[in-house]
CSV table of C-alpha atoms in Angstrom, one decimal:
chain,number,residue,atom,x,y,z
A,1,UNK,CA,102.9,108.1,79.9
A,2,UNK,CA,106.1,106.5,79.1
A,3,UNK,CA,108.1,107.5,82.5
A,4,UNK,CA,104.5,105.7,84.3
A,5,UNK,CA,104.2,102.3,82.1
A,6,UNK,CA,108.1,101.8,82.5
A,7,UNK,CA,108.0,102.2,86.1
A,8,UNK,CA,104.7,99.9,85.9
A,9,UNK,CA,106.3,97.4,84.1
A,10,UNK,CA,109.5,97.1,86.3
A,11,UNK,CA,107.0,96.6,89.7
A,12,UNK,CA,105.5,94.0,87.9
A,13,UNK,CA,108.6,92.5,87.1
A,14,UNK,CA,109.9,93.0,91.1
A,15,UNK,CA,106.7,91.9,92.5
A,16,UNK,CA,107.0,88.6,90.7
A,17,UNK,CA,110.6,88.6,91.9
A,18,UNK,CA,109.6,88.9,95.3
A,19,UNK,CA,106.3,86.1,94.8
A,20,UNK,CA,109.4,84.0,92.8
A,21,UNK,CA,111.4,84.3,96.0
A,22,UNK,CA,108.6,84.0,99.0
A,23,UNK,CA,107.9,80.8,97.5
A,24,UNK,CA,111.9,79.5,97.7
A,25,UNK,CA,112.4,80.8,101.2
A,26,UNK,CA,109.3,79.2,102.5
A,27,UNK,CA,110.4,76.0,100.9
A,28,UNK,CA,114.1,76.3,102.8
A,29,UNK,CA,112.6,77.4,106.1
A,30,UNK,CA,110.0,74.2,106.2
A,31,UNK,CA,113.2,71.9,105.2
A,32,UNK,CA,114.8,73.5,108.1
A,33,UNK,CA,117.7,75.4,105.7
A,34,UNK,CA,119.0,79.2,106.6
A,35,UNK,CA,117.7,81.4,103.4
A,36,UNK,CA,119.9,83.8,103.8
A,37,UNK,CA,121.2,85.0,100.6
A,38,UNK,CA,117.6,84.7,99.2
A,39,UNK,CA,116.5,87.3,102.2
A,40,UNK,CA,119.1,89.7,100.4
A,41,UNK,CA,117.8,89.7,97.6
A,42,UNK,CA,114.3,89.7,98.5
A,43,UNK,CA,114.6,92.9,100.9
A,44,UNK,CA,117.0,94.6,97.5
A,45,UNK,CA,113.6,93.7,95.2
A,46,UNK,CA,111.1,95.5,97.9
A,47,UNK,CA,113.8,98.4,97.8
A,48,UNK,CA,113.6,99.1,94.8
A,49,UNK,CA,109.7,98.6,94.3
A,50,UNK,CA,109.3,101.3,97.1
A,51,UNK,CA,111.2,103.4,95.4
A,52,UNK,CA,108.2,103.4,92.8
A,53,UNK,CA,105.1,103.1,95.3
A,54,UNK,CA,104.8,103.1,98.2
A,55,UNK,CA,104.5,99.8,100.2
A,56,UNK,CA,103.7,98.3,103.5
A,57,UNK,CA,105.5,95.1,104.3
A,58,UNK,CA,103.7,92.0,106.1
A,59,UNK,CA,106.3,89.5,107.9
A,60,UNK,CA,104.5,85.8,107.8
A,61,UNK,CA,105.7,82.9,110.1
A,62,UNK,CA,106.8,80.7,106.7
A,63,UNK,CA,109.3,82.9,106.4
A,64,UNK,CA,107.9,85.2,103.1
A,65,UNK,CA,106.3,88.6,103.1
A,66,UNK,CA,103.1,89.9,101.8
A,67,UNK,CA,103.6,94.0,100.6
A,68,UNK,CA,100.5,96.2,100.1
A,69,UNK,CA,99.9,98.9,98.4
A,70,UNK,CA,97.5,102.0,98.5
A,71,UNK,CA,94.9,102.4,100.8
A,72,UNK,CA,96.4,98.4,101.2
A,73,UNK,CA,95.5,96.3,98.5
A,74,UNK,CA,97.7,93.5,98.2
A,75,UNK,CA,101.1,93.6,95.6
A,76,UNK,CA,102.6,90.2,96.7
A,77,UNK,CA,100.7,88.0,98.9
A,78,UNK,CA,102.8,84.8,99.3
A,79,UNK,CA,104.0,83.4,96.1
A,80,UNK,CA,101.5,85.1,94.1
A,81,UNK,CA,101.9,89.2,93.0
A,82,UNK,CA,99.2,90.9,91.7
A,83,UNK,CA,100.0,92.9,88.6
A,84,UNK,CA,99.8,96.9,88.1
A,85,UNK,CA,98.6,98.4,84.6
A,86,UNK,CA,95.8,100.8,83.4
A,87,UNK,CA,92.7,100.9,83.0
A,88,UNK,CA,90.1,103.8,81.0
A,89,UNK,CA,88.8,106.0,84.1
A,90,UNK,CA,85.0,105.3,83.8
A,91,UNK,CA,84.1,108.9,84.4
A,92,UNK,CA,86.4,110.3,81.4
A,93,UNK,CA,87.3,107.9,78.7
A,94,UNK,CA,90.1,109.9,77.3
A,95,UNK,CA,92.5,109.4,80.7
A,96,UNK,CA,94.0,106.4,82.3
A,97,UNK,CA,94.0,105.4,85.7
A,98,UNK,CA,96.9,102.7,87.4
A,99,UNK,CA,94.7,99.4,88.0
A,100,UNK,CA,95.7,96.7,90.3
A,101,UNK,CA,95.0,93.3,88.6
A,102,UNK,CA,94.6,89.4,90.5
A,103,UNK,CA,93.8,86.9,87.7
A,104,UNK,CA,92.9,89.9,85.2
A,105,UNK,CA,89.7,91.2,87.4
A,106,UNK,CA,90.9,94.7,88.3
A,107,UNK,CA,90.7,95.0,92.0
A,108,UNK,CA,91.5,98.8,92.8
A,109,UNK,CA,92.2,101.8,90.4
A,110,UNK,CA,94.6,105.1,91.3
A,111,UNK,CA,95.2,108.6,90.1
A,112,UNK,CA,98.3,108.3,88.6
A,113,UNK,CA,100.5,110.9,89.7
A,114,UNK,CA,104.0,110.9,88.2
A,115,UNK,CA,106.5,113.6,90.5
A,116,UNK,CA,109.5,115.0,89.3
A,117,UNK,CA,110.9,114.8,86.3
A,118,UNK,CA,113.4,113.1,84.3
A,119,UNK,CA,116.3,113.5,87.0
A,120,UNK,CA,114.5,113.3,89.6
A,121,UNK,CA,113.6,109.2,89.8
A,122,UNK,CA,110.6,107.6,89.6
A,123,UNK,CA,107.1,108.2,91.9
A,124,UNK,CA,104.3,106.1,89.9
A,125,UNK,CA,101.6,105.6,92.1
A,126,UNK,CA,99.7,108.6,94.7
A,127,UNK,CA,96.8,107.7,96.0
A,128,UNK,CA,93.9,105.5,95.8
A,129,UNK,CA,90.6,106.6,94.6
A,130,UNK,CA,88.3,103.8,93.8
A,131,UNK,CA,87.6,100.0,94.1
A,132,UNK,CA,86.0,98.6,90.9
């Protein structure tokens, strides 16, 4: 599980990025200021977060973007990010299942299906399963 919980980790760590970020731009666009370097970087962090799940990207009118993930349980939803980690799969104690987290009540739980290998990049999260 060490490929899945560093690729966990580093969404974390981009989805507060992108929260971090959201919360700047949305500052800049009600004083009336272009954002434009900050866009950069926010549209590099969602590359590279989709290139670990896959993620569906929400425009708002303040200027930030909410992402999704799954069957479309929210990642980043303003200035706040959800957090990914793993939870015991209440049918089988022994495995692990990728939990989505707001405030430390799991919201959603995954399969985790990790493709490729070492080479190949990383692919951390396949398909939702359950809501808990």
């Amino acid at each position: 599980m060490g490929r899945l919980q560093d690729g966990v980790s580093i969404v974390n760590e981009l989805a507060k990025k992108v929260a971090s970020i959201n919360d700047q731009i949305a500052g800049m666009v009600s004083r009336g200021q272009p954002p434009n370097d900050l866009l950069d970087s926010r549209d590099q962090a969602i590359s590279q977060i989709s290139q670990y799940v896959s993620v569906t990207r929400v425009n708002q009118d303040d200027g930030s973007v909410n992402l999704f993930i799954g069957g479309g349980d929210r990642l980043v939803l303003g200035a706040a990010a959800s957090t990914l980690g793993f939870a015991s799969d209440p049918f089988d104690p022994l495995q692990q299942r990728l939990s989505l987290s707001d405030g430390g009540a799991i919201t959603s739980s995954y399969w985790c299906v990790l493709l490729g290998d070492e080479r190949d990049g990383p692919a951390v999260l396949s398909a939702r399963i359950a809501v808990s």
